[in-house]
Short mmCIF file of C-alpha atoms in Angstrom, two decimals:
data_model
loop_
_atom_site.label_atom_id
_atom_site.label_comp_id
_atom_site.label_asym_id
_atom_site.label_seq_id
_atom_site.Cartn_x
_atom_site.Cartn_y
_atom_site.Cartn_z
CA MET A 1 0.00 0.00 0.00
CA ALA A 2 1.25 3.48 -0.87
CA ALA A 3 2.01 5.78 2.08
CA ILE A 4 3.39 8.74 0.13
CA VAL A 5 2.71 9.48 -3.52
CA ALA A 6 4.18 12.26 -5.67
CA GLU A 7 2.74 12.68 -9.14
CA ASP A 8 4.52 14.77 -11.76
CA LEU A 9 5.75 17.06 -9.01
CA ARG A 10 7.34 20.31 -10.15
CA LYS A 11 8.71 23.34 -8.39
CA THR A 12 10.14 26.30 -10.26
CA TYR A 13 11.75 29.45 -8.94
CA LYS A 14 12.01 32.38 -11.32
CA GLY A 15 11.43 30.06 -14.24
CA ARG A 16 14.07 27.52 -13.18
CA ALA A 17 12.94 23.99 -12.36
CA VAL A 18 14.33 22.84 -9.02
CA VAL A 19 12.05 19.80 -9.02
CA ASP A 20 11.18 18.75 -12.52
CA GLY A 21 8.43 16.16 -12.83
CA ILE A 22 9.04 13.72 -10.00
CA ASN A 23 6.89 10.59 -9.80
CA LEU A 24 7.43 8.63 -6.64
CA THR A 25 5.58 6.12 -4.49
CA VAL A 26 6.79 5.26 -1.00
CA TYR A 27 5.15 2.14 0.33
CA ALA A 28 3.90 1.73 3.89
CA GLY A 29 6.62 0.44 6.18
CA GLU A 30 9.36 1.09 3.65
CA VAL A 31 12.58 3.06 4.20
CA LEU A 32 13.20 5.06 1.04
CA GLY A 33 16.52 6.82 0.60
CA VAL A 34 16.74 10.02 -1.41
CA LEU A 35 20.23 10.65 -2.75
CA GLY A 36 21.56 13.62 -4.66
CA VAL A 37 24.19 16.33 -4.62
CA ASN A 38 23.42 19.69 -3.03
CA GLY A 39 20.94 21.46 -5.27
CA ALA A 40 19.56 18.28 -6.84
CA GLY A 41 16.09 19.03 -5.44
CA LYS A 42 16.00 16.62 -2.47
CA THR A 43 15.04 19.06 0.24
CA THR A 44 12.54 20.91 -1.97
CA THR A 45 10.88 17.58 -2.75
CA VAL A 46 10.54 16.52 0.86
CA GLU A 47 9.40 20.00 1.87
CA MET A 48 6.57 19.71 -0.66
CA ILE A 49 5.71 16.31 0.80
CA ALA A 50 5.71 17.90 4.26
CA GLY A 51 3.42 20.70 3.09
CA LEU A 52 6.01 23.39 3.67
CA ARG A 53 6.20 24.36 0.00
CA ARG A 54 3.43 24.55 -2.56
CA PRO A 55 4.24 22.65 -5.76
CA THR A 56 4.21 24.68 -8.95
CA SER A 57 2.34 21.73 -10.46
CA GLY A 58 1.72 18.08 -9.71
CA ARG A 59 0.29 16.44 -6.64
CA VAL A 60 1.43 14.93 -3.35
CA THR A 61 -0.49 12.71 -0.97
CA VAL A 62 0.50 11.38 2.44
CA LEU A 63 -1.62 8.42 3.49
CA GLY A 64 -4.13 9.60 0.91
CA LEU A 65 -4.23 13.19 2.21
CA ASP A 66 -3.07 16.41 0.57
CA PRO A 67 -0.44 18.00 2.87
CA LEU A 68 -1.67 21.51 2.01
CA LEU A 69 -5.43 20.97 1.94
CA ASP A 70 -5.56 18.44 4.79
CA ARG A 71 -2.84 20.10 6.82
CA ALA A 72 -4.28 19.34 10.25
CA ARG A 73 -4.74 15.64 9.51
CA VAL A 74 -1.39 15.18 7.80
CA ARG A 75 0.39 16.77 10.80
CA GLN A 76 -1.07 14.04 13.01
CA VAL A 77 0.59 11.24 11.08
CA LEU A 78 3.69 12.76 9.50
CA GLY A 79 6.80 13.43 11.60
CA VAL A 80 9.39 15.71 10.08
CA GLN A 81 13.02 16.30 10.99
CA LEU A 82 14.11 19.32 9.02
CA GLN A 83 17.59 20.01 7.78
CA GLU A 84 19.27 22.68 9.95
CA SER A 85 16.32 23.83 12.00
CA TYR A 86 16.95 25.35 15.40
CA LEU A 87 14.71 25.05 18.44
CA HIS A 88 13.99 27.25 21.46
CA GLY A 89 17.58 27.55 22.68
CA ALA A 90 16.87 28.45 26.30
CA LEU A 91 14.60 25.44 26.89
CA THR A 92 15.92 22.14 28.20
CA VAL A 93 15.56 18.88 26.32
CA THR A 94 12.72 17.81 28.63
CA GLU A 95 10.92 21.14 28.26
CA LEU A 96 11.17 21.01 24.48
CA VAL A 97 9.91 17.46 24.27
CA ASP A 98 7.07 18.33 26.67
CA VAL A 99 5.95 21.26 24.52
CA TYR A 100 6.07 19.39 21.22
CA ARG A 101 4.38 16.25 22.49
CA SER A 102 1.55 18.40 23.87
CA PHE A 103 0.53 19.14 20.25
CA TYR A 104 -0.62 15.54 19.76
CA PRO A 105 -3.62 13.70 21.21
CA ASP A 106 -1.76 10.49 22.09
CA PRO A 107 1.94 11.29 22.31
CA VAL A 108 4.87 9.12 23.30
CA PRO A 109 5.74 9.74 26.99
CA THR A 110 8.52 12.31 27.50
CA ALA A 111 10.96 9.97 29.26
CA GLU A 112 10.47 7.29 26.59
CA LEU A 113 11.14 9.75 23.77
CA ILE A 114 14.28 11.07 25.43
CA GLY A 115 15.41 7.52 26.11
CA ARG A 116 14.82 6.47 22.49
CA VAL A 117 17.29 9.05 21.26
CA GLY A 118 19.71 8.39 24.12
CA LEU A 119 19.61 11.81 25.73
CA GLN A 120 18.74 10.83 29.31
CA GLU A 121 21.91 12.48 30.64
CA GLN A 122 21.14 15.70 28.76
CA ALA A 123 17.45 15.84 29.73
CA GLY A 124 18.01 18.91 31.92
CA THR A 125 20.43 20.64 29.54
CA ARG A 126 19.38 23.65 27.53
CA PHE A 127 19.17 23.05 23.78
CA GLU A 128 21.69 25.84 23.09
CA LYS A 129 24.30 23.95 25.18
CA LEU A 130 24.00 20.68 23.25
CA SER A 131 26.43 19.43 20.62
CA GLY A 132 25.38 19.17 16.97
CA GLY A 133 24.66 15.46 17.27
CA GLN A 134 22.64 15.89 20.43
CA ARG A 135 20.58 18.66 18.81
CA GLN A 136 19.93 16.36 15.88
CA ARG A 137 18.69 13.70 18.26
CA VAL A 138 16.34 16.17 19.96
CA SER A 139 14.99 17.09 16.55
CA ILE A 140 14.33 13.42 15.80
CA ALA A 141 12.65 12.92 19.18
CA LEU A 142 10.28 15.77 18.34
CA ALA A 143 9.53 14.22 14.94
CA LEU A 144 8.52 11.02 16.71
CA ALA A 145 6.51 12.68 19.49
CA GLY A 146 3.09 12.11 17.93
CA LYS A 147 3.61 8.42 17.05
CA PRO A 148 3.77 9.21 13.31
CA ARG A 149 3.00 6.66 10.63
CA ALA A 150 5.43 8.30 8.21
CA VAL A 151 8.62 10.21 8.94
CA ILE A 152 10.82 12.47 6.84
CA LEU A 153 14.42 12.62 8.00
CA ASP A 154 16.40 15.26 6.11
CA GLU A 155 20.17 14.84 6.44
CA LEU A 156 19.78 12.63 9.49
CA THR A 157 23.44 12.16 10.33
CA THR A 158 25.26 14.95 8.52
CA GLY A 159 28.13 16.17 10.65
CA LEU A 160 27.86 13.44 13.26
CA ASP A 161 30.64 11.17 14.47
CA PRO A 162 30.48 7.45 13.57
CA ARG A 163 29.18 6.41 17.00
CA ALA A 164 26.36 8.93 16.94
CA ARG A 165 25.50 7.89 13.38
CA ARG A 166 25.23 4.24 14.38
CA LYS A 167 22.86 5.16 17.22
CA LEU A 168 20.57 7.01 14.82
CA TRP A 169 20.72 4.16 12.34
CA ALA A 170 19.47 1.86 15.08
CA LEU A 171 16.63 4.28 15.69
CA VAL A 172 15.61 4.20 12.01
CA GLU A 173 15.76 0.41 12.06
CA ALA A 174 13.48 0.41 15.10
CA MET A 175 11.03 2.66 13.23
CA ARG A 176 11.01 0.27 10.29
CA ASP A 177 10.41 -2.66 12.64
CA ASP A 178 7.49 -0.69 14.00
CA GLY A 179 5.97 -0.34 10.53
CA VAL A 180 6.72 3.37 10.16
CA THR A 181 7.34 4.64 6.63
CA VAL A 182 10.62 6.56 6.43
CA VAL A 183 11.89 8.95 3.78
CA LEU A 184 15.59 9.41 4.44
CA VAL A 185 17.34 12.25 2.62
CA SER A 186 21.06 11.70 2.76
CA HIS A 187 24.46 12.37 1.34
CA ALA A 188 25.90 9.24 2.92
CA MET A 189 26.10 6.20 0.64
CA ASP A 190 26.89 3.80 3.48
CA GLU A 191 23.86 5.05 5.39
CA VAL A 192 21.54 4.60 2.44
CA GLU A 193 22.93 1.18 1.59
CA HIS A 194 22.60 0.08 5.20
CA LEU A 195 19.14 1.42 5.98
CA CYS A 196 17.10 1.79 2.83
CA ASP A 197 14.87 -0.72 1.10
CA ARG A 198 14.88 1.40 -2.03
CA VAL A 199 16.77 4.46 -3.20
CA ALA A 200 15.71 7.39 -5.37
CA ILE A 201 18.66 9.13 -7.01
CA LEU A 202 17.92 12.73 -7.93
CA ASP A 203 19.82 14.85 -10.40
CA GLU A 204 18.80 18.28 -11.61
CA GLY A 205 15.37 17.89 -10.08
CA ARG A 206 14.62 14.54 -11.73
CA ILE A 207 14.70 10.97 -10.52
CA VAL A 208 17.34 9.16 -12.55
CA ALA A 209 17.02 5.86 -10.68
CA LEU A 210 14.49 4.39 -8.26
CA ASP A 211 15.06 0.85 -7.11
CA LYS A 212 16.68 -1.39 -4.51
CA PRO A 213 20.36 -0.46 -4.00
CA ARG A 214 21.47 -3.85 -5.35
CA ASN A 215 19.35 -3.49 -8.49
CA ILE A 216 20.75 -0.03 -9.16
CA THR A 217 24.32 -1.30 -9.01
CA THR A 218 23.40 -4.27 -11.21
CA ASP A 219 21.65 -2.08 -13.77
CA THR A 220 24.59 0.30 -13.95
CA ASP A 221 27.12 -2.52 -13.94
CA THR A 222 28.94 -1.02 -10.97
CA GLN A 223 30.35 -2.40 -7.73
CA ASN A 224 28.59 -0.16 -5.26
CA LEU A 225 26.06 2.64 -4.93
CA GLU A 226 28.72 5.33 -5.03
CA ALA A 227 29.96 4.13 -8.39
CA ALA A 228 26.38 3.75 -9.59
CA PHE A 229 25.64 7.31 -8.54
CA LEU A 230 28.64 8.57 -10.50
CA ALA A 231 27.62 6.53 -13.53
CA LEU A 232 24.04 7.87 -13.42
CA THR A 233 24.72 11.52 -12.69
CA GLY A 234 28.31 12.11 -13.71
CA ARG A 235 28.90 13.68 -10.30
CA GLU A 236 30.55 12.69 -7.05
CA LEU A 237 28.03 12.77 -4.20
CA ASP A 238 30.01 15.31 -2.21
CA GLU A 239 30.13 17.82 -5.05
CA GLU A 240 27.59 20.58 -5.33
CA GLN A 241 25.40 21.13 -8.31
CA PRO A 242 26.86 24.12 -10.22
CA LEU A 243 25.44 27.44 -9.03
CA GLU A 244 23.69 28.20 -12.29
CA GLU A 245 21.63 25.04 -11.79
CA TYR A 246 20.23 26.29 -8.49
CA ALA A 247 17.01 28.19 -8.39
CA MET B 1 0.87 -2.92 12.71
CA SER B 2 -2.28 -2.19 10.72
CA ILE B 3 -2.07 0.22 7.81
CA MET B 4 -3.69 3.57 8.46
CA THR B 5 -5.83 5.09 5.72
CA ALA B 6 -7.03 8.65 5.19
CA THR B 7 -10.41 7.93 6.74
CA ASP B 8 -8.74 6.75 9.98
CA ILE B 9 -6.93 10.05 10.49
CA VAL B 10 -8.64 12.63 12.67
CA ALA B 11 -7.67 16.30 12.63
CA ALA B 12 -7.13 16.73 16.37
CA ARG B 13 -6.20 20.32 17.21
CA PRO B 14 -3.91 21.01 20.16
CA GLY B 15 -5.98 21.53 23.31
CA PRO B 16 -5.79 24.12 26.13
CA ARG B 17 -2.98 22.21 27.84
CA SER B 18 -0.89 22.57 24.71
CA TRP B 19 -1.58 26.32 24.51
CA LEU B 20 -0.53 26.65 28.14
CA LYS B 21 2.65 24.62 27.59
CA LEU B 22 3.67 26.74 24.63
CA THR B 23 2.91 29.97 26.48
CA ALA B 24 4.87 28.79 29.52
CA ALA B 25 7.76 27.88 27.23
CA GLU B 26 7.72 31.34 25.64
CA LEU B 27 7.65 32.92 29.08
CA LYS B 28 10.68 30.89 30.12
CA MET B 29 12.47 32.02 26.95
CA VAL B 30 11.88 35.67 27.85
CA VAL B 31 12.80 35.27 31.51
CA ARG B 32 15.98 33.37 30.66
CA ASP B 33 16.98 36.06 28.15
CA THR B 34 17.44 38.59 30.96
CA SER B 35 18.88 41.27 28.67
CA GLY B 36 15.49 41.50 26.97
CA LEU B 37 13.87 42.56 30.23
CA ILE B 38 16.25 45.43 30.95
CA VAL B 39 14.83 47.94 28.45
CA PRO B 40 11.11 47.51 29.21
CA ILE B 41 11.67 47.56 32.98
CA ALA B 42 14.89 49.48 33.72
CA LEU B 43 14.44 52.30 31.19
CA PRO B 44 10.99 53.39 32.42
CA VAL B 45 12.19 53.18 36.03
CA LEU B 46 15.16 55.38 35.16
CA ILE B 47 12.89 57.98 33.52
CA LEU B 48 10.55 57.80 36.49
CA VAL B 49 13.31 58.36 39.03
CA MET B 50 14.81 61.25 37.05
CA SER B 51 11.48 63.10 36.72
CA ALA B 52 9.48 62.09 39.75
CA SER B 53 10.85 64.19 42.59
CA THR B 54 10.11 67.51 40.87
CA ALA B 55 6.93 66.34 39.14
CA SER B 56 5.45 64.96 42.34
CA GLN B 57 5.41 68.47 43.86
CA GLN B 58 3.37 70.13 41.07
CA VAL B 59 -0.38 69.71 41.48
CA VAL B 60 -2.16 69.78 38.11
CA ALA B 61 -5.85 68.99 38.73
CA ASN B 62 -8.07 67.14 41.20
CA GLY B 63 -5.16 66.67 43.59
CA ARG B 64 -3.19 64.85 40.91
CA THR B 65 0.41 65.93 40.34
CA ALA B 66 2.52 66.21 37.21
CA LEU B 67 3.95 62.82 38.18
CA ASP B 68 0.46 61.29 37.91
CA VAL B 69 -0.81 63.18 34.87
CA PHE B 70 2.35 63.40 32.70
CA VAL B 71 5.15 61.10 33.92
CA LEU B 72 3.23 57.90 34.67
CA PRO B 73 1.34 57.94 31.34
CA LEU B 74 4.66 58.50 29.58
CA VAL B 75 6.28 55.62 31.49
CA THR B 76 3.31 53.40 30.61
CA ALA B 77 3.65 54.21 26.91
CA ILE B 78 7.40 53.47 27.03
CA ILE B 79 6.83 50.11 28.73
CA LEU B 80 4.15 49.03 26.26
CA SER B 81 5.98 50.24 23.17
CA THR B 82 9.36 48.72 24.05
CA ILE B 83 7.79 45.34 24.83
CA CYS B 84 5.44 45.24 21.85
CA ILE B 85 7.38 47.07 19.15
CA ILE B 86 10.99 46.12 19.98
CA ASN B 87 11.10 42.95 22.10
CA MET B 88 8.24 40.88 20.71
CA PRO B 89 9.01 41.37 16.98
CA SER B 90 12.70 40.64 17.51
CA PHE B 91 11.79 37.37 19.23
CA LEU B 92 9.44 36.34 16.42
CA ALA B 93 11.91 37.42 13.72
CA TYR B 94 14.61 35.40 15.44
CA TYR B 95 12.27 32.40 15.58
CA ARG B 96 11.64 32.69 11.87
CA HIS B 97 15.30 33.26 11.01
CA ALA B 98 16.45 30.29 13.11
CA GLY B 99 13.80 27.98 11.67
CA ILE B 100 11.82 27.63 14.92
CA LEU B 101 8.57 28.76 13.27
CA ARG B 102 9.29 26.42 10.38
CA ARG B 103 9.80 23.56 12.82
CA LEU B 104 6.48 24.35 14.47
CA ALA B 105 4.82 24.50 11.04
CA VAL B 106 5.30 20.76 10.56
CA THR B 107 3.44 19.98 13.79
CA PRO B 108 -0.28 20.37 14.55
CA ALA B 109 0.56 23.74 16.17
CA SER B 110 -0.93 26.67 14.27
CA PRO B 111 0.58 30.13 13.76
CA ALA B 112 -2.18 31.40 16.03
CA MET B 113 -0.71 29.43 18.93
CA VAL B 114 2.65 31.15 18.62
CA LEU B 115 1.05 34.56 18.26
CA VAL B 116 -1.28 34.06 21.21
CA ALA B 117 1.59 32.77 23.34
CA HIS B 118 3.58 35.89 22.54
CA THR B 119 0.56 38.10 23.24
CA VAL B 120 0.22 36.57 26.69
CA VAL B 121 3.94 36.86 27.35
CA SER B 122 3.87 40.51 26.24
CA LEU B 123 0.94 41.14 28.57
CA VAL B 124 2.78 39.54 31.50
CA GLN B 125 5.87 41.63 30.76
CA ALA B 126 3.77 44.79 30.54
CA LEU B 127 2.06 44.03 33.83
CA VAL B 128 5.36 43.33 35.55
CA GLY B 129 6.86 46.52 34.14
CA MET B 130 3.81 48.53 35.24
CA CYS B 131 3.80 46.98 38.71
CA VAL B 132 7.48 47.83 39.21
CA ALA B 133 6.99 51.41 37.97
CA LEU B 134 3.77 52.02 39.93
CA ALA B 135 5.15 50.49 43.13
CA LEU B 136 8.18 52.76 42.91
CA ALA B 137 6.03 55.80 42.10
CA VAL B 138 3.63 55.18 44.98
CA LEU B 139 6.15 54.11 47.62
CA ALA B 140 8.94 56.56 46.85
CA PHE B 141 7.11 59.55 45.35
CA ASP B 142 3.54 59.43 46.74
CA ALA B 143 1.92 58.93 43.35
CA ASN B 144 -1.91 58.89 43.24
CA ALA B 145 -4.37 56.57 41.55
CA PRO B 146 -6.16 57.87 38.42
CA VAL B 147 -9.37 59.79 39.11
CA HIS B 148 -11.04 57.64 36.45
CA LEU B 149 -9.43 54.31 37.36
CA TRP B 150 -11.48 52.06 35.07
CA ALA B 151 -11.01 54.39 32.14
CA ALA B 152 -7.24 54.26 32.75
CA ILE B 153 -7.34 50.45 32.84
CA GLY B 154 -9.36 50.41 29.61
CA ILE B 155 -6.91 52.75 27.88
CA PHE B 156 -4.01 50.62 29.11
CA ALA B 157 -5.60 47.49 27.60
CA LEU B 158 -6.45 49.24 24.32
CA SER B 159 -2.94 50.69 24.08
CA LEU B 160 -1.43 47.27 24.67
CA VAL B 161 -3.41 45.83 21.76
CA ALA B 162 -2.58 48.84 19.56
CA PHE B 163 1.16 48.56 20.23
CA TYR B 164 0.95 44.81 19.79
CA GLY B 165 -0.71 45.29 16.42
CA ILE B 166 2.16 47.50 15.29
CA GLY B 167 4.65 45.01 16.68
CA MET B 168 3.03 42.19 14.75
CA VAL B 169 3.36 44.15 11.53
CA VAL B 170 7.07 44.62 12.29
CA ALA B 171 7.40 40.90 13.04
CA SER B 172 5.64 40.02 9.80
CA VAL B 173 7.66 42.20 7.46
CA ALA B 174 11.13 42.14 9.06
CA PRO B 175 13.36 39.76 7.08
CA SER B 176 15.84 39.19 9.93
CA PRO B 177 16.16 39.66 13.70
CA ASN B 178 18.52 42.61 13.21
CA SER B 179 16.10 44.33 10.86
CA ALA B 180 13.25 43.69 13.33
CA VAL B 181 15.22 45.47 16.05
CA ALA B 182 16.17 48.28 13.64
CA ILE B 183 12.59 48.79 12.43
CA GLY B 184 11.26 48.51 15.98
CA LEU B 185 13.73 51.05 17.35
CA ALA B 186 13.09 53.47 14.48
CA LEU B 187 9.33 53.23 15.06
CA PHE B 188 9.73 53.52 18.82
CA PHE B 189 11.81 56.70 18.61
CA ALA B 190 9.64 58.18 15.84
CA ILE B 191 6.28 57.74 17.54
CA GLY B 192 7.88 58.40 20.94
CA ALA B 193 9.36 61.73 19.82
CA LEU B 194 6.04 62.79 18.30
CA GLY B 195 4.19 61.59 21.38
CA GLY B 196 6.17 63.57 23.97
CA MET B 197 8.90 61.13 25.02
CA PHE B 198 11.60 63.82 24.80
CA GLY B 199 9.56 66.68 26.24
CA GLY B 200 6.29 68.47 25.67
CA THR B 201 4.84 68.27 22.20
CA GLY B 202 3.96 71.96 22.32
CA ASN B 203 7.33 72.80 20.81
CA LEU B 204 6.64 70.67 17.71
CA PRO B 205 5.18 72.21 14.53
CA GLU B 206 1.38 72.09 14.80
CA ALA B 207 0.97 69.47 12.07
CA LEU B 208 3.48 67.13 13.74
CA GLU B 209 1.89 67.71 17.12
CA THR B 210 -1.47 66.66 15.71
CA VAL B 211 -0.03 63.60 13.98
CA GLY B 212 1.77 62.67 17.19
CA GLU B 213 -1.51 62.66 19.09
CA TRP B 214 -3.06 60.34 16.53
CA LEU B 215 -0.23 57.83 16.78
CA PRO B 216 -0.44 55.18 19.54
CA PHE B 217 2.32 56.62 21.75
CA GLY B 218 0.86 60.13 21.86
CA ALA B 219 -2.69 58.83 22.07
CA THR B 220 -1.75 56.62 25.03
CA VAL B 221 -0.02 59.47 26.88
CA GLN B 222 -2.88 61.91 26.25
CA ALA B 223 -5.70 59.51 27.06
CA LEU B 224 -4.05 58.12 30.18
CA GLY B 225 -3.17 61.66 31.33
CA ALA B 226 -6.82 62.65 30.99
CA ALA B 227 -7.99 59.58 32.92
CA TRP B 228 -5.46 60.30 35.69
CA ALA B 229 -6.47 63.96 35.94
CA GLY B 230 -10.19 63.23 35.88
CA ALA B 231 -10.74 65.00 32.56
CA ALA B 232 -12.81 63.76 29.63
CA ILE B 233 -10.90 61.42 27.30
CA ASP B 234 -10.71 62.76 23.76
CA SER B 235 -12.45 60.27 21.44
CA VAL B 236 -9.77 60.92 18.79
CA HIS B 237 -7.22 59.18 21.03
CA VAL B 238 -9.47 56.17 21.63
CA ILE B 239 -10.29 55.87 17.94
CA SER B 240 -6.64 56.14 16.92
CA LEU B 241 -5.68 53.36 19.34
CA ALA B 242 -8.54 51.17 18.11
CA VAL B 243 -7.61 51.75 14.47
CA SER B 244 -3.94 50.90 15.17
CA ALA B 245 -5.02 47.70 16.88
CA VAL B 246 -7.39 46.57 14.13
CA VAL B 247 -5.17 47.55 11.19
CA GLY B 248 -2.04 46.12 12.80
CA ILE B 249 -3.57 42.76 13.60
CA ALA B 250 -5.30 42.54 10.21
CA VAL B 251 -2.07 43.28 8.35
CA ALA B 252 -0.18 40.78 10.49
CA ALA B 253 -2.83 38.11 9.92
CA VAL B 254 -2.31 38.46 6.17
CA ALA B 255 1.44 39.03 6.10
CA PHE B 256 2.74 36.73 8.86
CA ARG B 257 5.16 34.15 7.45
CA TRP B 258 6.60 30.94 8.88
CA ASP B 259 9.81 31.36 6.88
#
């Protein structure tokens, strides 16, 4: 069953297509990786799925609901961890979790949420005093506060040390075991290969491959996803899309 | 786990407990950012102390002194304007700039929750600022209550909403926290100067004096002064405050952005 559907999704800024006709179905309980260089349209795509941006054309549904028209209902079932979003800096981890979980009718208990992301020792620490990895974990805890059925994780582990990354990987695996649909936007090939059932590779706002990681490498006659990515896009994953290709 | 379909999903809005939690969180943010409390509380107290000893000796009308009729209304206008035009918009602009509003936008919280929380926090700050100033004025300088107490309370409430409306416009249009502070300060000094913050408005050109009385700062000072002295409140001042409130909130409702 489809959890998230994007049909001919387009977003243009000043006449430039940042997302250029994306068709995508994410199935319930699946972990879908979205790979692409900076500027490939990953974040714009997931922000349209989250209802934060209005598509120029095309359609998105989340569990059959339009994120813009059925905003209140979609917010109940979709958890979102945004790339680089800050939170109330002077509030402690516990205070933040308490506030965000109060938005939902049947939230995960505060202590359980904090425990899930391994921040028990930092529960009384202000957000502004946390490290980058700890802040990321708070952000994920907030995305999970309402027991979502689908989650968008944008750059889940960017900038984190290997130990912190492994902890978050375990969290995503636990979500999958729980039947939660996950859209994982990432730069990290190892992360995508490890966690994702399928991968969508984006380049210049278009999907150039959408399949299981193994099938993509087979189809491109390459040894791993990194080589497949290079073969499909002509770019290394850590390079940025040239400036003139940005909106 | 069973698969959820669209018909299973109910649009549950955050309840009163959630509104209270968010408001309490915003209050903690303000209290923990102690520098933000200095201007709305310390500045009016400073002005009060500098003017009160002389003003408290000059009886103006109905046993009310210049401290009651001129200084306390001025201090009230300063407290309300600094909180609503400078502090509140800079907080909201910072929230937008840092992505906090954007983060809230992907939850069931609505923009109204953030705005109401900030309204309540602004009201609490204003009441604290007023309590500090009035306690000092009464205990140290024998200040008197307004002759028309309820009218003064009504003007205070209307002024708060009027200043808040202007502040919301600033918060809506300012692209960054720095610009919110800059716009807020420019507005504060402009309407303050025209409303008598730097001395009597009698020295201003007549046209500016009239405009100053129509703007919320001057209207607040004039209307509160009248209530304190026991004089009739000019309807022009009440109407100007009401118009500022309605226009400000309407513009903010249309222009407020999450990012």
